[in-house]
Amino acid sequence: MEKFAVTGGNRLSGEVSISGAKNAAVAIIPAVVLSDGICRIENVPNIADVTLIASILEAMGADVKRLNKSTLQIDPSGIKTPVASYELVRHMRASYYLLGALLGKFHRAEVALPGGCDFGVRPIDQHLKGFAALGASHNVSNGMIRVKSEKLLGSHIYLDVVSVGATMNVMLAAAKAEGRTIIENAAKEPHIVDLANFLNSMGADIRGAGTDIIKIRGVSRLNGAAYSIIPDQIEAGTYMAAVAAAGGDVLIKNVITKHLESITAKLREMGVEVEEYDDAVRVRRTGELRHCNIITMPHPGFPTDMQPQMAAVLIKAKGTSIVKEGVWDNRFKYVDELRRMGAKISVNEKTAVIEGVDVLNASPLKSTDLRAGAAMIIAALSANGTSNIEDIQYIERGYEDVVEKFRSLGADIKRIHTTETNTQTA
Ligand code: EPU
């Protein structure tokens, strides 16, 4: 089994460069299925989720070439089947984007029910409602979802909950539908805009992405394109939080500062200095951390995917902080791990009350999911002693070169191999 061994106490300093956005990449790569040409995608993060989605396309017949560490060239012309392999797909929540992309291409799709991180019920009713409005029926059996339609017709869709996945999936299915589709109450995350820009660069006609009304005029053909994915807002936020927790002075490069505004605002409230440049932020923490309250909301609210990392900073801030989770039902599973380090946190339903402590002590830790794993690294960096973090496969799903990047900032983190076997299933 592989673990990360993190010894706390080192301040962070130097520069770190942020990779492409995971949650954009996992939608943009399946979107290539819709293209009648070859696509070159740059600034692709080199993470397990991307390797998985690329290998799913390859298994379906696409020609996928890695031109360099961050560039993929994909020729989807060999994809002749609307069926995505169960064995690969079931491990990855974002494989549901294949439903929209294959439905758009073949008017039929068969994809395993989504897996991914577990923080409560993760329904896809809004995705299916969107497909139904375009004329597709669905059924679920033997762990597979099947959607099909004679033809896809543009329609007016109101999403009952703001859903990133449903918004992107309807965009994928509607890009080549006949006529105009309007999505109301659409999600506004930066990766929604990135997917729309990618589809438009292939010849789609999508307007309004980034607002809550998206208008899609279907086109009959999408061409190959060259496109560069936006920087990862959450990876950047994670390093910002790490500097806040460990102390130090770090320049975080290749970011879009606008996407970091809510994170920057909260860190400043906590007494952390954040200076914004064109495509970088400098984060400095020299004094004590102050408590603050956070409530997670769909964009432009505070991102739920930064909630565990910020809690890992607040556990050592002076005073009492309240963190409310406004998106997922159960995103506080990691709290037990932090408590074993000496953190004082009580959780009632979707609210955590954190009383800052002066000292955290190293402890064996588990990553209960991707962002919880990032929170474990952050907490361990500010604890006394060496914490071993298990289940690092969750962290590596979404963070490129996480050990190398933290080490380059002076953190004492290393990957260790042990002979124990890991009993937890993904
Ligand atoms: N929801 C429904 N019905 C649906 C879809 C969603 O009720 O059909 C509910 C969910 O249960 C949840 C809320 O709507 O309470 C928001 O879910 P959303 O669909 O927006 O989430 P997602 O698309 O499954 C993506 C990210 C998550 C991130 C959320 C919210 C990807 C691959 N995943 O998930 O990222 O937390 O949006 O921003 O884009 C992560 O990166 O760590 C991660 C979990």
CSV table of C-alpha atoms and ligand atoms in Angstrom, one decimal:
chain,number,residue,atom,x,y,z
A,1,MET,CA,0.0,0.0,0.0
A,2,GLU,CA,1.2,3.5,-0.7
A,3,LYS,CA,0.8,6.4,1.8
A,4,PHE,CA,2.0,10.0,2.1
A,5,ALA,CA,4.2,10.7,5.1
A,6,VAL,CA,3.8,14.4,6.0
A,7,THR,CA,5.9,16.0,8.7
A,8,GLY,CA,4.5,19.3,9.9
A,9,GLY,CA,6.4,22.5,10.9
A,10,ASN,CA,8.0,23.7,7.6
A,11,ARG,CA,6.8,27.0,6.3
A,12,LEU,CA,6.1,27.0,2.6
A,13,SER,CA,8.0,29.3,0.2
A,14,GLY,CA,8.8,29.6,-3.5
A,15,GLU,CA,6.5,29.2,-6.6
A,16,VAL,CA,4.1,26.6,-7.8
A,17,SER,CA,2.3,26.3,-11.1
A,18,ILE,CA,-1.3,25.2,-11.3
A,19,SER,CA,-2.4,22.5,-13.8
A,20,GLY,CA,-5.5,22.4,-16.0
A,21,ALA,CA,-8.9,22.1,-14.3
A,22,LYS,CA,-10.0,18.5,-13.6
A,23,ASN,CA,-13.7,19.2,-13.7
A,24,ALA,CA,-13.3,20.9,-17.1
A,25,ALA,CA,-11.1,18.2,-18.5
A,26,VAL,CA,-13.4,15.3,-17.5
A,27,ALA,CA,-16.2,17.0,-19.6
A,28,ILE,CA,-14.1,18.3,-22.5
A,29,ILE,CA,-12.5,14.9,-23.2
A,30,PRO,CA,-15.8,13.1,-23.6
A,31,ALA,CA,-17.1,16.1,-25.7
A,32,VAL,CA,-14.5,15.1,-28.4
A,33,VAL,CA,-16.9,12.2,-29.2
A,34,LEU,CA,-19.2,14.8,-30.9
A,35,SER,CA,-16.5,16.0,-33.2
A,36,ASP,CA,-16.1,14.9,-36.9
A,37,GLY,CA,-12.4,15.8,-36.7
A,38,ILE,CA,-9.2,15.5,-34.6
A,39,CYS,CA,-9.0,17.6,-31.4
A,40,ARG,CA,-5.9,18.7,-29.7
A,41,ILE,CA,-6.4,19.6,-26.0
A,42,GLU,CA,-3.7,21.5,-24.1
A,43,ASN,CA,-3.2,22.2,-20.4
A,44,VAL,CA,-4.8,18.8,-19.6
A,45,PRO,CA,-4.0,17.8,-16.0
A,46,ASN,CA,-1.9,14.6,-15.6
A,47,ILE,CA,-4.2,12.9,-13.1
A,48,ALA,CA,-5.8,9.5,-12.7
A,49,ASP,CA,-9.3,10.7,-13.7
A,50,VAL,CA,-8.0,12.0,-17.0
A,51,THR,CA,-6.1,8.8,-17.7
A,52,LEU,CA,-9.3,6.9,-17.0
A,53,ILE,CA,-11.6,9.0,-19.2
A,54,ALA,CA,-9.0,8.9,-22.0
A,55,SER,CA,-8.7,5.1,-21.7
A,56,ILE,CA,-12.5,4.8,-21.8
A,57,LEU,CA,-12.5,6.6,-25.2
A,58,GLU,CA,-9.6,4.5,-26.4
A,59,ALA,CA,-11.4,1.3,-25.4
A,60,MET,CA,-14.4,2.5,-27.5
A,61,GLY,CA,-12.2,3.0,-30.6
A,62,ALA,CA,-10.8,6.5,-30.4
A,63,ASP,CA,-7.2,7.1,-31.2
A,64,VAL,CA,-5.7,8.9,-28.2
A,65,LYS,CA,-2.2,10.2,-28.3
A,66,ARG,CA,-0.4,12.0,-25.5
A,67,LEU,CA,1.8,14.6,-27.3
A,68,ASN,CA,3.4,15.7,-24.1
A,69,LYS,CA,2.6,15.7,-20.4
A,70,SER,CA,-0.3,18.1,-20.8
A,71,THR,CA,-1.4,17.7,-24.4
A,72,LEU,CA,-3.8,15.1,-25.7
A,73,GLN,CA,-4.7,14.6,-29.4
A,74,ILE,CA,-7.9,12.6,-29.9
A,75,ASP,CA,-9.3,11.3,-33.1
A,76,PRO,CA,-12.8,10.0,-32.3
A,77,SER,CA,-13.6,8.7,-35.8
A,78,GLY,CA,-13.0,5.1,-34.7
A,79,ILE,CA,-15.8,5.2,-32.1
A,80,LYS,CA,-18.6,3.2,-33.6
A,81,THR,CA,-20.4,2.1,-30.5
A,82,PRO,CA,-22.6,4.0,-28.0
A,83,VAL,CA,-21.7,1.6,-25.2
A,84,ALA,CA,-19.0,2.6,-22.6
A,85,SER,CA,-17.2,-0.3,-20.9
A,86,TYR,CA,-18.7,-1.1,-17.4
A,87,GLU,CA,-15.3,-2.0,-15.9
A,88,LEU,CA,-13.7,1.3,-16.6
A,89,VAL,CA,-16.7,3.6,-16.3
A,90,ARG,CA,-18.1,2.5,-12.9
A,91,HIS,CA,-15.1,4.0,-11.0
A,92,MET,CA,-15.7,7.5,-12.2
A,93,ARG,CA,-18.5,9.8,-11.5
A,94,ALA,CA,-17.7,12.1,-14.5
A,95,SER,CA,-18.2,9.2,-16.9
A,96,TYR,CA,-21.8,10.4,-17.0
A,97,TYR,CA,-20.7,13.0,-19.5
A,98,LEU,CA,-20.4,10.1,-22.0
A,99,LEU,CA,-24.2,9.9,-21.8
A,100,GLY,CA,-24.7,13.3,-23.2
A,101,ALA,CA,-21.9,13.1,-25.7
A,102,LEU,CA,-22.9,9.6,-27.0
A,103,LEU,CA,-26.6,10.6,-27.1
A,104,GLY,CA,-25.7,13.7,-29.1
A,105,LYS,CA,-23.5,11.6,-31.5
A,106,PHE,CA,-25.5,8.4,-31.9
A,107,HIS,CA,-28.9,9.3,-30.4
A,108,ARG,CA,-28.2,6.3,-28.2
A,109,ALA,CA,-25.9,5.8,-25.2
A,110,GLU,CA,-25.3,3.0,-22.7
A,111,VAL,CA,-23.1,3.9,-19.7
A,112,ALA,CA,-22.6,2.3,-16.3
A,113,LEU,CA,-24.1,4.1,-13.3
A,114,PRO,CA,-21.7,6.7,-11.9
A,115,GLY,CA,-19.2,6.0,-9.1
A,116,GLY,CA,-16.9,8.7,-7.7
A,117,CYS,CA,-16.5,10.3,-4.3
A,118,ASP,CA,-19.2,9.4,-1.7
A,119,PHE,CA,-20.7,12.4,0.1
A,120,GLY,CA,-24.4,11.6,0.2
A,121,VAL,CA,-26.9,10.7,-2.4
A,122,ARG,CA,-25.7,11.7,-5.9
A,123,PRO,CA,-28.8,11.5,-8.1
A,124,ILE,CA,-28.8,12.2,-11.9
A,125,ASP,CA,-32.5,12.9,-12.2
A,126,GLN,CA,-31.9,16.4,-13.6
A,127,HIS,CA,-29.6,15.0,-16.3
A,128,LEU,CA,-32.3,12.5,-17.3
A,129,LYS,CA,-35.0,15.2,-17.2
A,130,GLY,CA,-32.9,17.3,-19.6
A,131,PHE,CA,-32.5,14.3,-22.0
A,132,ALA,CA,-36.2,13.6,-21.8
A,133,ALA,CA,-37.0,17.2,-22.8
A,134,LEU,CA,-34.8,16.7,-25.9
A,135,GLY,CA,-36.8,13.6,-26.7
A,136,ALA,CA,-34.8,10.8,-25.2
A,137,SER,CA,-36.2,8.0,-23.1
A,138,HIS,CA,-34.1,6.1,-20.5
A,139,ASN,CA,-34.0,2.9,-18.5
A,140,VAL,CA,-31.7,1.5,-15.9
A,141,SER,CA,-30.9,-2.1,-15.5
A,142,ASN,CA,-27.9,-4.3,-14.4
A,143,GLY,CA,-26.0,-1.2,-13.3
A,144,MET,CA,-26.2,0.4,-16.8
A,145,ILE,CA,-28.2,3.5,-17.9
A,146,ARG,CA,-29.5,3.4,-21.4
A,147,VAL,CA,-30.8,6.5,-23.2
A,148,LYS,CA,-32.1,6.7,-26.7
A,149,SER,CA,-34.2,8.9,-29.1
A,150,GLU,CA,-35.3,8.8,-32.7
A,151,LYS,CA,-34.1,12.3,-33.0
A,152,LEU,CA,-33.1,15.0,-30.6
A,153,LEU,CA,-35.2,18.2,-30.7
A,154,GLY,CA,-34.2,21.4,-29.0
A,155,SER,CA,-36.4,22.3,-26.0
A,156,HIS,CA,-36.9,24.5,-22.9
A,157,ILE,CA,-35.4,22.9,-19.8
A,158,TYR,CA,-35.7,24.3,-16.2
A,159,LEU,CA,-33.3,22.5,-13.8
A,160,ASP,CA,-34.9,22.1,-10.4
A,161,VAL,CA,-31.6,22.1,-8.7
A,162,VAL,CA,-28.4,23.9,-9.9
A,163,SER,CA,-26.3,21.1,-11.1
A,164,VAL,CA,-22.9,21.3,-12.8
A,165,GLY,CA,-23.3,17.8,-14.2
A,166,ALA,CA,-26.8,18.2,-15.6
A,167,THR,CA,-26.0,21.6,-17.1
A,168,MET,CA,-22.9,20.2,-18.9
A,169,ASN,CA,-24.7,16.9,-20.0
A,170,VAL,CA,-27.6,18.8,-21.5
A,171,MET,CA,-25.1,21.1,-23.3
A,172,LEU,CA,-23.4,18.0,-24.8
A,173,ALA,CA,-26.6,16.4,-25.9
A,174,ALA,CA,-28.1,19.6,-27.3
A,175,ALA,CA,-25.1,20.8,-29.3
A,176,LYS,CA,-26.2,18.8,-32.3
A,177,ALA,CA,-29.9,18.6,-31.6
A,178,GLU,CA,-32.4,20.1,-34.1
A,179,GLY,CA,-33.4,23.6,-33.1
A,180,ARG,CA,-32.9,25.7,-30.0
A,181,THR,CA,-32.4,24.5,-26.4
A,182,ILE,CA,-32.7,26.8,-23.5
A,183,ILE,CA,-31.4,25.7,-20.1
A,184,GLU,CA,-32.8,27.8,-17.2
A,185,ASN,CA,-31.3,27.7,-13.7
A,186,ALA,CA,-28.1,26.5,-15.2
A,187,ALA,CA,-24.9,26.1,-13.1
A,188,LYS,CA,-22.4,28.9,-13.6
A,189,GLU,CA,-19.0,27.3,-12.6
A,190,PRO,CA,-15.9,28.2,-14.6
A,191,HIS,CA,-15.8,24.7,-16.1
A,192,ILE,CA,-19.3,25.2,-17.6
A,193,VAL,CA,-17.9,28.2,-19.5
A,194,ASP,CA,-14.9,26.2,-20.5
A,195,LEU,CA,-16.9,23.4,-22.0
A,196,ALA,CA,-19.1,25.9,-23.9
A,197,ASN,CA,-16.0,27.6,-25.2
A,198,PHE,CA,-14.6,24.2,-26.3
A,199,LEU,CA,-17.8,23.2,-28.1
A,200,ASN,CA,-18.0,26.6,-29.7
A,201,SER,CA,-14.5,26.3,-31.0
A,202,MET,CA,-15.7,23.1,-32.7
A,203,GLY,CA,-18.5,25.0,-34.4
A,204,ALA,CA,-21.3,24.8,-31.8
A,205,ASP,CA,-23.6,27.8,-31.1
A,206,ILE,CA,-23.8,28.1,-27.3
A,207,ARG,CA,-24.5,31.4,-25.6
A,208,GLY,CA,-24.9,32.5,-22.1
A,209,ALA,CA,-22.6,30.0,-20.4
A,210,GLY,CA,-21.6,31.5,-17.0
A,211,THR,CA,-25.1,32.9,-16.5
A,212,ASP,CA,-28.2,31.0,-15.4
A,213,ILE,CA,-29.7,30.9,-18.8
A,214,ILE,CA,-27.8,29.0,-21.5
A,215,LYS,CA,-29.1,29.1,-25.2
A,216,ILE,CA,-27.9,26.4,-27.6
A,217,ARG,CA,-28.7,26.5,-31.3
A,218,GLY,CA,-28.1,22.9,-32.6
A,219,VAL,CA,-25.7,22.5,-35.5
A,220,SER,CA,-25.4,19.5,-37.8
A,221,ARG,CA,-21.6,19.1,-37.6
A,222,LEU,CA,-18.8,19.8,-35.2
A,223,ASN,CA,-15.2,20.1,-36.4
A,224,GLY,CA,-11.9,19.2,-34.9
A,225,ALA,CA,-10.4,22.0,-32.8
A,226,ALA,CA,-7.3,23.0,-30.7
A,227,TYR,CA,-8.2,24.1,-27.2
A,228,SER,CA,-6.4,24.9,-23.9
A,229,ILE,CA,-8.2,24.0,-20.6
A,230,ILE,CA,-8.5,26.7,-17.9
A,231,PRO,CA,-6.4,26.4,-14.8
A,232,ASP,CA,-7.8,24.5,-11.9
A,233,GLN,CA,-9.6,26.8,-9.4
A,234,ILE,CA,-9.6,24.1,-6.7
A,235,GLU,CA,-6.0,23.1,-7.0
A,236,ALA,CA,-5.0,26.7,-6.7
A,237,GLY,CA,-7.3,27.2,-3.7
A,238,THR,CA,-5.8,24.1,-2.1
A,239,TYR,CA,-2.2,25.5,-2.3
A,240,MET,CA,-3.5,28.9,-1.0
A,241,ALA,CA,-5.1,27.1,2.0
A,242,ALA,CA,-1.9,25.1,2.5
A,243,VAL,CA,0.1,28.4,2.8
A,244,ALA,CA,-2.4,29.7,5.2
A,245,ALA,CA,-2.1,26.6,7.4
A,246,ALA,CA,1.6,26.1,7.3
A,247,GLY,CA,2.6,29.8,7.1
A,248,GLY,CA,5.1,31.2,4.5
A,249,ASP,CA,5.1,33.1,1.3
A,250,VAL,CA,4.3,31.4,-2.1
A,251,LEU,CA,3.6,32.6,-5.6
A,252,ILE,CA,0.9,30.5,-7.2
A,253,LYS,CA,1.2,30.8,-11.0
A,254,ASN,CA,-1.1,29.9,-13.9
A,255,VAL,CA,-4.4,30.9,-12.2
A,256,ILE,CA,-7.4,33.0,-13.2
A,257,THR,CA,-7.6,35.3,-10.2
A,258,LYS,CA,-11.4,36.0,-10.9
A,259,HIS,CA,-12.1,32.3,-10.2
A,260,LEU,CA,-10.4,32.6,-6.8
A,261,GLU,CA,-12.3,35.6,-5.5
A,262,SER,CA,-14.4,33.8,-2.9
A,263,ILE,CA,-11.3,31.9,-1.6
A,264,THR,CA,-9.2,35.0,-1.6
A,265,ALA,CA,-11.9,36.9,0.3
A,266,LYS,CA,-12.1,34.2,3.1
A,267,LEU,CA,-8.4,33.9,3.4
A,268,ARG,CA,-8.1,37.7,3.8
A,269,GLU,CA,-10.8,37.6,6.5
A,270,MET,CA,-8.5,35.1,8.3
A,271,GLY,CA,-5.6,37.5,8.2
A,272,VAL,CA,-3.8,35.9,5.2
A,273,GLU,CA,-2.3,38.4,2.7
A,274,VAL,CA,-3.3,37.7,-0.9
A,275,GLU,CA,-1.8,39.8,-3.7
A,276,GLU,CA,-3.4,39.4,-7.1
A,277,TYR,CA,-1.4,39.6,-10.4
A,278,ASP,CA,-2.5,39.0,-14.0
A,279,ASP,CA,-2.2,35.2,-13.8
A,280,ALA,CA,-0.8,34.6,-10.4
A,281,VAL,CA,-1.5,35.1,-6.7
A,282,ARG,CA,1.0,35.6,-3.9
A,283,VAL,CA,-0.1,34.2,-0.6
A,284,ARG,CA,1.6,35.2,2.6
A,285,ARG,CA,0.9,34.2,6.2
A,286,THR,CA,3.1,35.5,9.0
A,287,GLY,CA,0.8,36.2,11.9
A,288,GLU,CA,-2.0,34.4,13.7
A,289,LEU,CA,-5.0,33.1,11.8
A,290,ARG,CA,-8.5,34.5,12.7
A,291,HIS,CA,-11.7,32.5,12.7
A,292,CYS,CA,-14.3,33.0,10.0
A,293,ASN,CA,-17.6,31.6,8.8
A,294,ILE,CA,-18.0,29.8,5.4
A,295,ILE,CA,-21.1,28.7,3.6
A,296,THR,CA,-20.7,26.7,0.4
A,297,MET,CA,-22.9,27.5,-2.6
A,298,PRO,CA,-23.0,27.0,-6.3
A,299,HIS,CA,-20.7,29.5,-8.2
A,300,PRO,CA,-20.1,32.4,-7.6
A,301,GLY,CA,-20.6,31.3,-4.0
A,302,PHE,CA,-17.8,29.6,-2.0
A,303,PRO,CA,-17.0,26.3,-3.7
A,304,THR,CA,-18.0,23.1,-1.9
A,305,ASP,CA,-14.8,21.5,-3.3
A,306,MET,CA,-12.7,23.9,-1.0
A,307,GLN,CA,-14.8,23.2,2.1
A,308,PRO,CA,-12.6,20.4,3.7
A,309,GLN,CA,-9.3,22.3,2.9
A,310,MET,CA,-10.6,25.5,4.6
A,311,ALA,CA,-11.8,23.5,7.6
A,312,ALA,CA,-8.3,22.1,7.8
A,313,VAL,CA,-7.0,25.7,8.1
A,314,LEU,CA,-9.7,26.9,10.5
A,315,ILE,CA,-8.9,24.2,13.1
A,316,LYS,CA,-5.9,26.3,14.2
A,317,ALA,CA,-7.5,29.8,13.8
A,318,LYS,CA,-8.2,31.9,16.9
A,319,GLY,CA,-11.9,31.7,17.9
A,320,THR,CA,-14.9,29.8,16.7
A,321,SER,CA,-15.7,29.3,13.0
A,322,ILE,CA,-18.9,28.0,11.5
A,323,VAL,CA,-18.8,26.0,8.2
A,324,LYS,CA,-22.1,25.2,6.5
A,325,GLU,CA,-22.2,22.9,3.5
A,326,GLY,CA,-24.8,24.1,1.0
A,327,VAL,CA,-24.3,21.7,-1.8
A,328,TRP,CA,-23.8,18.1,-0.6
A,329,ASP,CA,-25.7,16.2,2.1
A,330,ASN,CA,-22.7,14.5,3.7
A,331,ARG,CA,-19.4,16.3,3.2
A,332,PHE,CA,-18.1,16.1,6.7
A,333,LYS,CA,-16.9,12.5,6.9
A,334,TYR,CA,-13.3,13.7,7.1
A,335,VAL,CA,-13.9,15.5,10.5
A,336,ASP,CA,-13.2,12.3,12.5
A,337,GLU,CA,-9.7,12.3,11.1
A,338,LEU,CA,-9.0,15.9,12.1
A,339,ARG,CA,-10.4,15.2,15.6
A,340,ARG,CA,-7.8,12.5,16.1
A,341,MET,CA,-5.1,15.2,15.6
A,342,GLY,CA,-6.7,17.3,18.4
A,343,ALA,CA,-9.0,19.5,16.3
A,344,LYS,CA,-12.2,20.6,18.1
A,345,ILE,CA,-15.1,20.2,15.6
A,346,SER,CA,-18.7,19.3,16.2
A,347,VAL,CA,-21.0,18.5,13.3
A,348,ASN,CA,-24.8,18.8,13.3
A,349,GLU,CA,-26.3,17.8,9.9
A,350,LYS,CA,-24.7,20.2,7.3
A,351,THR,CA,-23.0,22.5,9.8
A,352,ALA,CA,-19.6,22.2,11.5
A,353,VAL,CA,-18.6,24.3,14.5
A,354,ILE,CA,-14.8,24.6,14.7
A,355,GLU,CA,-13.1,25.9,17.9
A,356,GLY,CA,-9.5,26.7,17.0
A,357,VAL,CA,-6.7,25.0,18.9
A,358,ASP,CA,-3.1,26.0,19.3
A,359,VAL,CA,-1.6,22.6,18.7
A,360,LEU,CA,-2.3,19.7,16.4
A,361,ASN,CA,-0.6,16.4,16.8
A,362,ALA,CA,0.3,14.0,14.0
A,363,SER,CA,-1.9,11.0,13.6
A,364,PRO,CA,-2.5,8.2,11.1
A,365,LEU,CA,-5.0,9.7,8.6
A,366,LYS,CA,-7.3,8.4,5.8
A,367,SER,CA,-8.4,10.3,2.7
A,368,THR,CA,-12.2,9.7,2.7
A,369,ASP,CA,-12.4,11.4,-0.7
A,370,LEU,CA,-10.4,13.6,-3.0
A,371,ARG,CA,-10.8,17.0,-1.2
A,372,ALA,CA,-10.8,15.4,2.2
A,373,GLY,CA,-7.4,13.9,1.2
A,374,ALA,CA,-6.2,17.4,0.4
A,375,ALA,CA,-7.4,18.6,3.8
A,376,MET,CA,-5.4,15.8,5.5
A,377,ILE,CA,-2.2,17.1,3.8
A,378,ILE,CA,-3.0,20.6,4.9
A,379,ALA,CA,-3.7,19.7,8.5
A,380,ALA,CA,-0.6,17.5,8.6
A,381,LEU,CA,1.6,20.4,7.4
A,382,SER,CA,0.6,22.4,10.5
A,383,ALA,CA,0.8,19.5,13.0
A,384,ASN,CA,3.6,18.4,15.3
A,385,GLY,CA,5.2,15.2,14.1
A,386,THR,CA,4.7,12.9,11.1
A,387,SER,CA,1.3,11.9,9.9
A,388,ASN,CA,0.9,9.0,7.5
A,389,ILE,CA,-2.0,9.5,5.1
A,390,GLU,CA,-3.8,6.4,3.6
A,391,ASP,CA,-6.0,6.0,0.6
A,392,ILE,CA,-3.9,8.5,-1.4
A,393,GLN,CA,-5.5,7.1,-4.7
A,394,TYR,CA,-8.3,9.6,-4.0
A,395,ILE,CA,-5.9,12.5,-3.9
A,396,GLU,CA,-4.2,11.4,-7.0
A,397,ARG,CA,-7.5,11.3,-8.9
A,398,GLY,CA,-7.4,15.1,-8.9
A,399,TYR,CA,-4.0,16.6,-8.0
A,400,GLU,CA,-1.1,16.5,-10.5
A,401,ASP,CA,2.3,15.8,-9.0
A,402,VAL,CA,1.1,16.7,-5.5
A,403,VAL,CA,4.1,15.4,-3.7
A,404,GLU,CA,6.6,17.1,-6.1
A,405,LYS,CA,4.7,20.4,-6.0
A,406,PHE,CA,4.6,20.5,-2.1
A,407,ARG,CA,8.2,19.4,-1.8
A,408,SER,CA,9.3,22.2,-4.2
A,409,LEU,CA,7.7,24.6,-1.7
A,410,GLY,CA,9.7,23.1,1.2
A,411,ALA,CA,7.1,20.8,2.6
A,412,ASP,CA,8.3,17.6,4.2
A,413,ILE,CA,6.1,15.1,2.3
A,414,LYS,CA,7.0,11.8,0.8
A,415,ARG,CA,5.4,8.8,-0.7
A,416,ILE,CA,6.1,5.6,1.2
A,417,HIS,CA,5.4,2.0,0.4
A,418,THR,CA,4.2,-0.4,3.1
A,419,THR,CA,3.3,-4.1,2.9
A,420,GLU,CA,-0.1,-3.7,4.5
A,421,THR,CA,-3.0,-4.2,2.1
A,422,ASN,CA,-5.7,-1.6,1.7
A,423,THR,CA,-9.1,-3.0,2.6
A,424,GLN,CA,-11.3,0.0,1.7
A,425,THR,CA,-13.0,-0.1,-1.7
A,426,ALA,CA,-13.3,3.0,-4.0
B,1,EPU,N1,-28.3,16.9,-7.9
B,1,EPU,C1,-29.6,16.4,-8.0
B,1,EPU,N2,-30.0,15.9,-9.2
B,1,EPU,C2,-29.1,15.8,-10.2
B,1,EPU,C3,-27.8,16.3,-10.1
B,1,EPU,C4,-27.5,16.8,-8.9
B,1,EPU,O1,-30.4,16.5,-7.0
B,1,EPU,O2,-29.6,15.2,-11.3
B,1,EPU,C5,-27.9,17.6,-6.6
B,1,EPU,C6,-26.7,16.8,-5.9
B,1,EPU,O3,-27.2,15.8,-5.1
B,1,EPU,C7,-26.1,17.9,-5.2
B,1,EPU,C8,-26.3,19.2,-6.1
B,1,EPU,O4,-27.4,18.8,-6.9
B,1,EPU,O5,-26.7,18.1,-4.0
B,1,EPU,C9,-25.1,19.6,-6.9
B,1,EPU,O6,-24.6,18.5,-7.7
B,1,EPU,P1,-23.9,18.7,-9.1
B,1,EPU,O7,-24.7,18.0,-10.1
B,1,EPU,O8,-23.6,20.2,-9.3
B,1,EPU,O9,-22.6,17.9,-8.9
B,1,EPU,P2,-21.7,17.0,-9.9
B,1,EPU,O10,-21.9,17.5,-11.2
B,1,EPU,O11,-22.0,15.6,-9.6
B,1,EPU,C10,-19.6,18.4,-9.8
B,1,EPU,C11,-18.1,18.2,-9.5
B,1,EPU,C12,-18.0,18.0,-8.0
B,1,EPU,C13,-18.5,19.3,-7.3
B,1,EPU,C14,-20.0,19.6,-7.7
B,1,EPU,C15,-20.5,20.9,-7.2
B,1,EPU,C16,-17.3,17.1,-11.4
B,1,EPU,C17,-16.8,15.8,-12.1
B,1,EPU,N3,-17.7,17.0,-10.2
B,1,EPU,O12,-20.3,17.3,-9.4
B,1,EPU,O13,-16.6,18.0,-7.8
B,1,EPU,O14,-18.5,19.1,-5.9
B,1,EPU,O15,-20.0,19.6,-9.2
B,1,EPU,O16,-19.7,21.9,-7.6
B,1,EPU,O17,-17.4,18.1,-12.1
B,1,EPU,C18,-14.6,17.4,-6.7
B,1,EPU,O18,-14.0,17.9,-7.7
B,1,EPU,O19,-14.0,17.1,-5.6
B,1,EPU,C19,-16.0,17.2,-6.8
B,1,EPU,C20,-16.7,16.4,-6.1
